[in-house]
C-alpha cells in the first residue's frame, strides 16, 4: 500500500502503514484531532465534513469527536471504530479515485507538520508507572541491595507499579525546572534542602487506555489487549537523590512528580501488529490471570534510542540503544494486573512501562545505570564532555521505531530540556 495523496519518504516515521493520532493546532485555529502522514497532518474534522467516516458504525458524530482538543472521546469508542477509521484513511490516502479525494481541497484537509503546534494527546485522568524491565530492576537492586537481593520477592510474580502525578505530564518540547526537595547526601547528618544534584532520565514507553472497565469489573488479558488504544514514547524524569531519601515506606513522591514527558503521536496497536515478538521467558510462570488464554505473543520489537545535547555542545550524543522487546511484563499484563482488583480504568488513562533496559551496558535506560550510581563518568562521544547525571540546560531526546520492509513505524520524538531550579 502506498500513499498517493502527499509524498512520503521511505525514511519517514509516518508512512501509510502507521497513521498515528495526535492533537494539533495551526493557523491560529483551535486544537483538534489529526493523523500524521509523511511530513503532513490530516485534519480529521475537515475530512469528517466531507463524509469520509459517515458509514462507520459507532461513529455517528465524527465531526464532534475529531473537533475536540483531546482524543478521549475517540479512545472511548473501542477497537472496531479505531480500526474502521484507520481503514478509511488508508483508502483515502492510497486511492486517487476515492470519492472524497475528488472533492478534497488539500490545503483544507492537511497542513505541513512543520507548521503545527502539538498538544498532549489526551486529558490524562490517571497516570500509573510500572517497573517492568527485569534488567533495570536487577541493576538498581544490585546497586542498593547487592547481587543476592537484587529483585524483591514479588517482582517475578506481578507487574510492580505505583500511581504517578497526571497533572505534570507534559508534551514533548516542554522544558522542566530541576526540582527542589530534601536529600541526605551524608547518612550521618540530617537531610538538606535544595535542588536535586542527581537528576536523571528514564527511557520508557507508555500506553493510553481506551474504553476501560466499570468499577469492580476486572479485565482479562484479552479484554486488556482490546482496551489499549496505542503507545507513545515517555521520559519519566527522576530526581534520584530526592527519591532515595523519601521513598520508604510509600514509594516515589517529589522525586518523580515534577514532570513526565511524552511524545505527541499515539501509534495504534494495529500499526504495531506486524512487530509482535515473544516476550522474555517468565520464570516462575505467572498466575493464570496473567498468563492464560492468548495465542499471540505479548512483546513488540521497537528499537529505542536516547540522545543528550549537553549545554556545552550543539550536537546530540547517543546514550542508550534499547528495545521494548526486552521488557519482562507485557503491556497487556500490566493493564490486566492494574484492573484485577476491580480498579476502573478510563479513556485517556496513561500507563508507563518503567525504565526499559537491555542486557548490555549500552542498552541501560538511565544515567543511574550508565554511571552506576555516579561511580563513573559517561563519556559523550568525541566531545570530551562527560556526565554522571543531567546538568542544567541539557536536552534529552528519545526516539523509537519498528523497521518493516521498505517502511518504518516511528513515534516521532520525545524531547525535554532541564532548566535551573527555582530559587526558594
Short mmCIF file of C-alpha atoms in Angstrom, two decimals:
data_model
loop_
_atom_site.label_atom_id
_atom_site.label_comp_id
_atom_site.label_asym_id
_atom_site.label_seq_id
_atom_site.Cartn_x
_atom_site.Cartn_y
_atom_site.Cartn_z
CA UNK A 1 0.00 0.00 0.00
CA UNK A 2 1.35 3.42 -0.98
CA UNK A 3 0.24 6.95 -0.14
CA UNK A 4 -0.51 8.98 -3.28
CA UNK A 5 -2.11 11.98 -1.54
CA UNK A 6 1.14 13.51 -0.23
CA UNK A 7 4.77 12.43 -0.75
CA UNK A 8 6.14 10.11 1.96
CA UNK A 9 9.83 9.28 2.27
CA UNK A 10 10.80 5.64 2.98
CA UNK A 11 12.64 7.05 6.00
CA UNK A 12 9.57 8.83 7.36
CA UNK A 13 8.29 7.87 10.80
CA UNK A 14 4.75 8.27 9.50
CA UNK A 15 4.03 6.15 6.40
CA UNK A 16 0.56 4.94 5.43
CA UNK A 17 1.19 1.78 7.48
CA UNK A 18 1.41 3.92 10.64
CA UNK A 19 -1.17 6.75 10.78
CA UNK A 20 -0.71 7.78 14.43
CA UNK A 21 -3.27 10.01 16.13
CA UNK A 22 -2.49 13.28 17.89
CA UNK A 23 -3.84 16.69 18.80
CA UNK A 24 -2.54 19.75 16.97
CA UNK A 25 -3.29 23.40 16.25
CA UNK A 26 -2.31 25.53 13.27
CA UNK A 27 -3.08 28.87 11.66
CA UNK A 28 -4.49 30.31 14.86
CA UNK A 29 -7.32 27.77 14.96
CA UNK A 30 -8.37 25.69 17.96
CA UNK A 31 -6.67 22.38 18.72
CA UNK A 32 -8.20 19.30 17.12
CA UNK A 33 -7.50 15.66 16.30
CA UNK A 34 -5.12 14.89 13.46
CA UNK A 35 -3.26 11.98 11.90
CA UNK A 36 0.36 12.18 10.77
CA UNK A 37 1.24 11.10 7.23
CA UNK A 38 4.76 11.79 5.99
CA UNK A 39 5.52 15.45 6.64
CA UNK A 40 1.85 16.41 6.90
CA UNK A 41 -1.05 16.26 9.34
CA UNK A 42 -4.54 15.28 8.20
CA UNK A 43 -7.40 17.29 9.73
CA UNK A 44 -9.92 14.63 10.73
CA UNK A 45 -12.64 17.16 11.49
CA UNK A 46 -12.34 18.54 7.95
CA UNK A 47 -12.42 15.03 6.49
CA UNK A 48 -15.50 14.32 8.60
CA UNK A 49 -17.29 17.23 6.95
CA UNK A 50 -16.57 15.59 3.58
CA UNK A 51 -18.20 12.37 4.75
CA UNK A 52 -15.11 10.15 4.96
CA UNK A 53 -16.31 8.48 8.16
CA UNK A 54 -20.07 8.64 7.52
CA UNK A 55 -20.54 4.88 7.18
CA UNK A 56 -18.65 3.84 10.32
CA UNK A 57 -20.96 2.21 12.83
CA UNK A 58 -20.45 3.64 16.30
CA UNK A 59 -19.03 6.93 15.00
CA UNK A 60 -22.25 8.74 14.24
CA UNK A 61 -20.93 12.22 15.10
CA UNK A 62 -17.37 12.05 13.82
CA UNK A 63 -17.03 15.82 13.38
CA UNK A 64 -17.75 16.42 17.07
CA UNK A 65 -15.33 13.68 18.14
CA UNK A 66 -12.48 14.95 15.96
CA UNK A 67 -13.05 18.63 16.73
CA UNK A 68 -12.15 18.09 20.39
CA UNK A 69 -8.72 19.19 21.71
CA UNK A 70 -8.19 15.67 23.07
CA UNK A 71 -8.54 12.06 21.94
CA UNK A 72 -10.53 10.78 24.93
CA UNK A 73 -13.87 10.65 23.10
CA UNK A 74 -12.34 8.71 20.23
CA UNK A 75 -10.42 6.43 22.60
CA UNK A 76 -13.71 5.56 24.33
CA UNK A 77 -15.28 4.18 21.13
CA UNK A 78 -13.23 0.97 21.04
CA UNK A 79 -11.15 -1.08 18.64
CA UNK A 80 -13.78 -1.72 15.90
CA UNK A 81 -14.21 2.06 15.43
CA UNK A 82 -10.45 2.76 15.65
CA UNK A 83 -9.83 0.09 13.04
CA UNK A 84 -12.58 1.35 10.72
CA UNK A 85 -11.23 4.93 10.83
CA UNK A 86 -7.74 3.67 10.04
CA UNK A 87 -9.10 1.66 7.09
CA UNK A 88 -10.96 4.68 5.71
CA UNK A 89 -7.86 6.85 5.99
CA UNK A 90 -5.69 4.29 4.21
CA UNK A 91 -8.23 4.07 1.40
CA UNK A 92 -8.42 7.84 1.07
CA UNK A 93 -4.63 8.24 1.02
CA UNK A 94 -3.87 5.42 -1.42
CA UNK A 95 -6.69 5.67 -3.98
CA UNK A 96 -6.60 8.55 -6.46
CA UNK A 97 -10.17 7.74 -7.45
CA UNK A 98 -11.56 7.80 -3.91
CA UNK A 99 -14.81 9.82 -3.97
CA UNK A 100 -13.73 12.00 -1.05
CA UNK A 101 -10.39 12.68 -2.79
CA UNK A 102 -12.34 14.15 -5.71
CA UNK A 103 -13.82 16.86 -3.52
CA UNK A 104 -11.00 17.35 -1.03
CA UNK A 105 -9.04 20.60 -1.24
CA UNK A 106 -5.62 19.52 0.00
CA UNK A 107 -4.97 22.88 1.64
CA UNK A 108 -8.14 22.49 3.73
CA UNK A 109 -7.70 18.91 4.90
CA UNK A 110 -3.98 18.78 5.66
CA UNK A 111 -1.18 21.02 6.87
CA UNK A 112 2.59 20.69 6.92
CA UNK A 113 3.90 19.09 10.08
CA UNK A 114 6.49 21.85 10.46
CA UNK A 115 3.70 24.44 10.78
CA UNK A 116 1.69 22.87 13.59
CA UNK A 117 1.88 23.01 17.35
CA UNK A 118 1.43 19.67 19.07
CA UNK A 119 -0.51 19.22 22.32
CA UNK A 120 -0.98 16.42 24.81
CA UNK A 121 -2.95 13.68 23.04
CA UNK A 122 -5.47 13.24 25.85
CA UNK A 123 -6.87 14.61 29.06
CA UNK A 124 -4.99 12.26 31.37
CA UNK A 125 -7.21 11.44 34.32
CA UNK A 126 -4.85 8.99 35.96
CA UNK A 127 -1.24 8.02 35.39
CA UNK A 128 0.40 4.79 36.57
CA UNK A 129 4.06 3.87 36.17
CA UNK A 130 5.24 0.26 36.18
CA UNK A 131 8.65 -1.26 36.85
CA UNK A 132 8.53 -3.94 34.15
CA UNK A 133 12.13 -4.37 32.93
CA UNK A 134 13.97 -7.17 34.69
CA UNK A 135 17.35 -5.82 33.60
CA UNK A 136 16.62 -2.38 35.04
CA UNK A 137 15.16 -3.73 38.27
CA UNK A 138 18.15 -6.03 38.68
CA UNK A 139 20.68 -3.28 38.03
CA UNK A 140 19.06 -0.96 40.57
CA UNK A 141 18.73 -3.79 43.06
CA UNK A 142 22.39 -4.73 42.76
CA UNK A 143 23.42 -1.12 43.37
CA UNK A 144 21.39 -0.69 46.53
CA UNK A 145 20.87 -4.20 47.96
CA UNK A 146 23.61 -6.34 46.46
CA UNK A 147 23.56 -9.11 43.87
CA UNK A 148 21.95 -11.71 46.13
CA UNK A 149 18.94 -9.49 46.90
CA UNK A 150 18.65 -7.57 43.64
CA UNK A 151 15.00 -8.42 42.94
CA UNK A 152 12.37 -8.17 45.63
CA UNK A 153 10.45 -11.44 46.23
CA UNK A 154 7.30 -10.18 44.48
CA UNK A 155 8.96 -8.91 41.29
CA UNK A 156 8.73 -12.07 39.14
CA UNK A 157 5.15 -12.72 40.25
CA UNK A 158 3.43 -9.42 39.39
CA UNK A 159 3.98 -6.18 37.46
CA UNK A 160 5.11 -3.75 40.17
CA UNK A 161 3.73 -0.23 39.77
CA UNK A 162 2.82 2.99 41.53
CA UNK A 163 0.40 5.84 40.93
CA UNK A 164 2.09 8.89 39.42
CA UNK A 165 1.03 12.51 39.01
CA UNK A 166 -1.11 13.10 35.89
CA UNK A 167 -1.09 16.90 36.20
CA UNK A 168 2.65 17.17 35.46
CA UNK A 169 2.67 15.00 32.34
CA UNK A 170 3.76 17.33 29.52
CA UNK A 171 4.08 17.05 25.76
CA UNK A 172 7.45 16.81 24.02
CA UNK A 173 9.25 20.14 23.78
CA UNK A 174 8.06 21.44 27.16
CA UNK A 175 11.03 22.49 29.37
CA UNK A 176 11.03 21.47 33.03
CA UNK A 177 12.77 23.02 36.01
CA UNK A 178 15.13 20.99 38.16
CA UNK A 179 13.15 20.10 41.29
CA UNK A 180 13.91 21.24 44.82
CA UNK A 181 13.46 18.87 47.72
CA UNK A 182 15.01 17.11 50.66
CA UNK A 183 18.02 14.87 50.18
CA UNK A 184 20.52 13.27 52.53
CA UNK A 185 23.96 13.15 50.92
CA UNK A 186 25.62 12.20 54.24
CA UNK A 187 23.86 9.40 56.13
CA UNK A 188 25.50 10.54 59.39
CA UNK A 189 23.93 14.02 59.16
CA UNK A 190 20.40 15.45 58.91
CA UNK A 191 18.85 15.98 55.46
CA UNK A 192 19.39 19.18 53.49
CA UNK A 193 17.05 21.13 51.20
CA UNK A 194 17.86 22.32 47.71
CA UNK A 195 17.98 21.40 44.03
CA UNK A 196 18.45 17.78 43.09
CA UNK A 197 22.06 17.03 42.07
CA UNK A 198 21.29 13.55 40.67
CA UNK A 199 18.70 14.32 38.01
CA UNK A 200 18.07 11.50 35.56
CA UNK A 201 16.08 10.44 32.53
CA UNK A 202 14.18 7.17 32.27
CA UNK A 203 13.69 5.59 28.86
CA UNK A 204 10.10 4.37 28.82
CA UNK A 205 7.13 3.79 26.61
CA UNK A 206 3.56 4.31 27.73
CA UNK A 207 0.12 3.22 26.56
CA UNK A 208 -3.18 5.06 26.58
CA UNK A 209 -6.28 3.22 27.76
CA UNK A 210 -9.33 3.11 25.50
CA UNK A 211 -12.82 2.08 26.67
CA UNK A 212 -11.68 0.89 30.09
CA UNK A 213 -13.85 -1.07 32.52
CA UNK A 214 -16.52 -0.48 35.13
CA UNK A 215 -15.65 -0.21 38.81
CA UNK A 216 -15.50 -3.69 40.30
CA UNK A 217 -15.17 -5.42 36.91
CA UNK A 218 -11.61 -6.69 36.32
CA UNK A 219 -10.25 -7.23 32.80
CA UNK A 220 -8.98 -10.47 31.33
CA UNK A 221 -5.79 -10.46 29.27
CA UNK A 222 -7.84 -10.42 26.07
CA UNK A 223 -10.02 -7.57 27.26
CA UNK A 224 -6.95 -5.62 28.33
CA UNK A 225 -5.37 -6.02 24.92
CA UNK A 226 -8.53 -4.70 23.24
CA UNK A 227 -8.57 -1.72 25.63
CA UNK A 228 -5.10 -0.44 24.74
CA UNK A 229 -5.54 2.42 22.27
CA UNK A 230 -1.90 3.00 21.41
CA UNK A 231 1.63 3.75 22.54
CA UNK A 232 3.89 6.79 22.95
CA UNK A 233 7.49 7.41 23.96
CA UNK A 234 7.97 8.60 27.52
CA UNK A 235 10.70 10.12 29.68
CA UNK A 236 9.76 9.73 33.33
CA UNK A 237 12.32 12.15 34.76
CA UNK A 238 13.72 11.16 38.13
CA UNK A 239 15.49 13.09 40.91
CA UNK A 240 17.41 10.15 42.30
CA UNK A 241 18.69 11.82 45.46
CA UNK A 242 15.27 13.19 46.46
CA UNK A 243 13.68 9.83 45.71
CA UNK A 244 16.30 7.88 47.68
CA UNK A 245 15.54 9.84 50.86
CA UNK A 246 11.75 9.92 50.58
CA UNK A 247 10.64 6.62 49.04
CA UNK A 248 10.48 4.43 52.19
CA UNK A 249 7.85 3.32 53.03
CA UNK A 250 5.33 4.57 50.44
CA UNK A 251 7.35 4.90 47.25
CA UNK A 252 8.27 7.78 44.91
CA UNK A 253 6.82 11.24 45.52
CA UNK A 254 8.67 14.53 44.86
CA UNK A 255 11.47 12.65 43.13
CA UNK A 256 9.05 11.87 40.30
CA UNK A 257 6.11 14.28 40.38
CA UNK A 258 7.86 17.34 38.92
CA UNK A 259 7.48 16.17 35.32
CA UNK A 260 6.95 13.36 32.84
CA UNK A 261 7.40 13.97 29.10
CA UNK A 262 5.51 12.09 26.37
CA UNK A 263 5.70 12.17 22.58
CA UNK A 264 2.64 13.71 20.89
CA UNK A 265 1.77 10.99 18.34
CA UNK A 266 -0.05 7.88 19.59
CA UNK A 267 0.88 4.85 17.47
CA UNK A 268 -2.00 2.38 17.39
CA UNK A 269 -1.72 -1.28 18.26
CA UNK A 270 -2.91 -2.15 14.73
CA UNK A 271 0.14 -0.36 13.33
CA UNK A 272 2.36 -2.35 15.71
CA UNK A 273 0.71 -5.71 14.99
CA UNK A 274 3.34 -6.89 12.45
CA UNK A 275 6.06 -6.32 15.02
CA UNK A 276 4.86 -8.64 17.76
CA UNK A 277 7.56 -10.85 19.27
CA UNK A 278 7.75 -13.28 22.15
CA UNK A 279 8.46 -11.58 25.45
CA UNK A 280 11.26 -12.87 27.71
CA UNK A 281 10.72 -16.23 29.39
CA UNK A 282 8.78 -15.71 32.61
CA UNK A 283 10.07 -17.93 35.38
CA UNK A 284 8.24 -18.79 37.55
CA UNK A 285 5.17 -18.92 35.28
CA UNK A 286 2.77 -16.10 36.18
CA UNK A 287 -0.53 -16.89 37.85
CA UNK A 288 -3.34 -17.84 35.45
CA UNK A 289 -4.92 -14.36 35.26
CA UNK A 290 -1.59 -13.05 33.88
CA UNK A 291 -0.75 -15.94 31.58
CA UNK A 292 -3.71 -17.76 30.07
CA UNK A 293 -5.92 -17.66 27.01
CA UNK A 294 -4.00 -15.78 24.29
CA UNK A 295 -2.03 -17.31 21.43
CA UNK A 296 -0.46 -14.08 20.18
CA UNK A 297 2.91 -13.05 21.65
CA UNK A 298 2.88 -10.15 24.08
CA UNK A 299 6.11 -8.39 23.16
CA UNK A 300 6.87 -5.79 20.48
CA UNK A 301 10.11 -5.22 18.57
CA UNK A 302 10.50 -1.45 18.94
CA UNK A 303 14.04 -0.05 18.69
CA UNK A 304 14.64 2.81 21.11
CA UNK A 305 17.39 5.40 21.43
CA UNK A 306 18.22 8.17 23.88
CA UNK A 307 20.47 11.10 22.94
CA UNK A 308 21.69 14.00 25.04
CA UNK A 309 22.62 17.50 23.88
CA UNK A 310 24.79 18.85 26.70
CA UNK A 311 24.65 22.57 27.32
CA UNK A 312 28.33 22.84 26.34
CA UNK A 313 27.67 21.47 22.85
CA UNK A 314 25.34 21.90 19.87
CA UNK A 315 25.31 18.23 18.89
CA UNK A 316 23.37 15.27 20.25
CA UNK A 317 25.29 12.26 21.59
CA UNK A 318 23.98 8.72 21.94
CA UNK A 319 23.39 7.48 25.48
CA UNK A 320 21.17 4.41 25.12
CA UNK A 321 20.13 1.87 22.47
CA UNK A 322 17.43 -0.44 23.82
CA UNK A 323 14.27 -2.21 22.70
CA UNK A 324 10.79 -2.76 24.10
CA UNK A 325 11.18 -6.49 23.41
CA UNK A 326 13.41 -6.75 26.48
CA UNK A 327 10.52 -5.86 28.79
CA UNK A 328 9.63 -8.75 31.12
CA UNK A 329 6.00 -7.81 31.77
CA UNK A 330 3.92 -7.20 28.62
CA UNK A 331 1.62 -4.20 28.19
CA UNK A 332 -1.48 -6.40 28.40
CA UNK A 333 -0.20 -7.99 31.62
CA UNK A 334 0.33 -4.56 33.13
CA UNK A 335 -3.20 -3.42 32.34
CA UNK A 336 -4.75 -6.72 33.44
CA UNK A 337 -2.97 -6.58 36.78
CA UNK A 338 -3.94 -2.93 37.24
CA UNK A 339 -7.63 -3.79 36.86
CA UNK A 340 -7.70 -7.17 38.61
CA UNK A 341 -8.63 -5.57 41.94
CA UNK A 342 -11.68 -4.03 40.28
CA UNK A 343 -9.97 -0.70 39.64
CA UNK A 344 -11.83 1.15 36.89
CA UNK A 345 -9.65 2.31 34.02
CA UNK A 346 -10.93 5.24 31.95
CA UNK A 347 -10.36 6.54 28.41
CA UNK A 348 -7.15 8.57 28.33
CA UNK A 349 -5.54 6.98 31.38
CA UNK A 350 -1.79 6.66 30.89
CA UNK A 351 0.37 3.69 31.93
CA UNK A 352 4.17 3.81 31.71
CA UNK A 353 6.32 0.71 31.31
CA UNK A 354 9.07 1.76 33.66
CA UNK A 355 12.66 2.11 32.50
CA UNK A 356 13.44 -0.18 29.54
CA UNK A 357 16.97 -1.53 29.92
CA UNK A 358 18.55 -4.34 27.95
CA UNK A 359 21.22 -6.94 28.70
CA UNK A 360 24.26 -4.85 27.70
CA UNK A 361 25.65 -1.66 29.16
CA UNK A 362 24.85 0.38 26.04
CA UNK A 363 21.20 -0.60 26.45
CA UNK A 364 20.84 0.69 30.00
CA UNK A 365 17.89 3.10 30.09
CA UNK A 366 19.03 5.66 32.68
CA UNK A 367 22.05 7.65 33.83
CA UNK A 368 21.77 5.87 37.17
CA UNK A 369 22.73 2.65 35.41
CA UNK A 370 25.15 4.11 32.86
CA UNK A 371 27.17 5.88 35.58
CA UNK A 372 26.46 3.07 38.06
CA UNK A 373 25.00 5.47 40.62
CA UNK A 374 27.60 8.14 39.88
CA UNK A 375 30.65 5.93 40.30
CA UNK A 376 31.90 6.51 36.75
CA UNK A 377 31.74 9.15 34.05
CA UNK A 378 29.63 8.71 30.95
CA UNK A 379 31.68 9.98 28.01
CA UNK A 380 29.59 11.77 25.36
CA UNK A 381 31.05 10.70 22.03
CA UNK A 382 34.19 12.57 20.96
CA UNK A 383 33.08 15.85 22.51
CA UNK A 384 35.25 15.48 25.61
CA UNK A 385 32.15 16.19 27.71
CA UNK A 386 31.22 13.75 30.47
CA UNK A 387 28.17 13.27 32.64
CA UNK A 388 27.13 11.27 35.66
CA UNK A 389 23.68 12.84 35.77
CA UNK A 390 21.89 15.60 33.85
CA UNK A 391 23.14 19.20 34.09
CA UNK A 392 21.06 22.36 33.83
CA UNK A 393 20.12 23.22 30.22
CA UNK A 394 20.92 19.74 28.93
CA UNK A 395 18.40 18.35 26.43
CA UNK A 396 17.30 14.71 26.34
CA UNK A 397 15.75 13.22 23.18
CA UNK A 398 14.08 9.80 22.93
CA UNK A 399 13.22 8.23 19.57
CA UNK A 400 11.85 4.86 18.54
CA UNK A 401 10.74 2.89 15.51
CA UNK A 402 9.82 -0.53 14.14
CA UNK A 403 11.52 -1.47 10.87
CA UNK A 404 9.33 -3.01 8.18
CA UNK A 405 10.11 -3.99 4.59
CA UNK A 406 10.58 -0.65 2.86
CA UNK A 407 8.92 1.36 5.63
CA UNK A 408 9.28 2.18 9.30
CA UNK A 409 6.70 2.74 12.00
CA UNK A 410 8.07 5.66 14.00
CA UNK A 411 6.97 7.56 17.07
CA UNK A 412 8.46 10.98 16.36
CA UNK A 413 10.44 12.49 19.22
CA UNK A 414 10.12 12.84 22.97
CA UNK A 415 12.28 15.86 23.85
CA UNK A 416 12.78 17.76 27.06
CA UNK A 417 15.21 20.29 28.48
CA UNK A 418 16.08 20.71 32.15
CA UNK A 419 16.13 24.34 33.29
CA UNK A 420 17.76 25.53 36.53
CA UNK A 421 15.83 25.06 39.75
CA UNK A 422 13.64 27.87 41.05
CA UNK A 423 15.31 29.79 43.86
CA UNK A 424 13.47 29.20 47.16
#
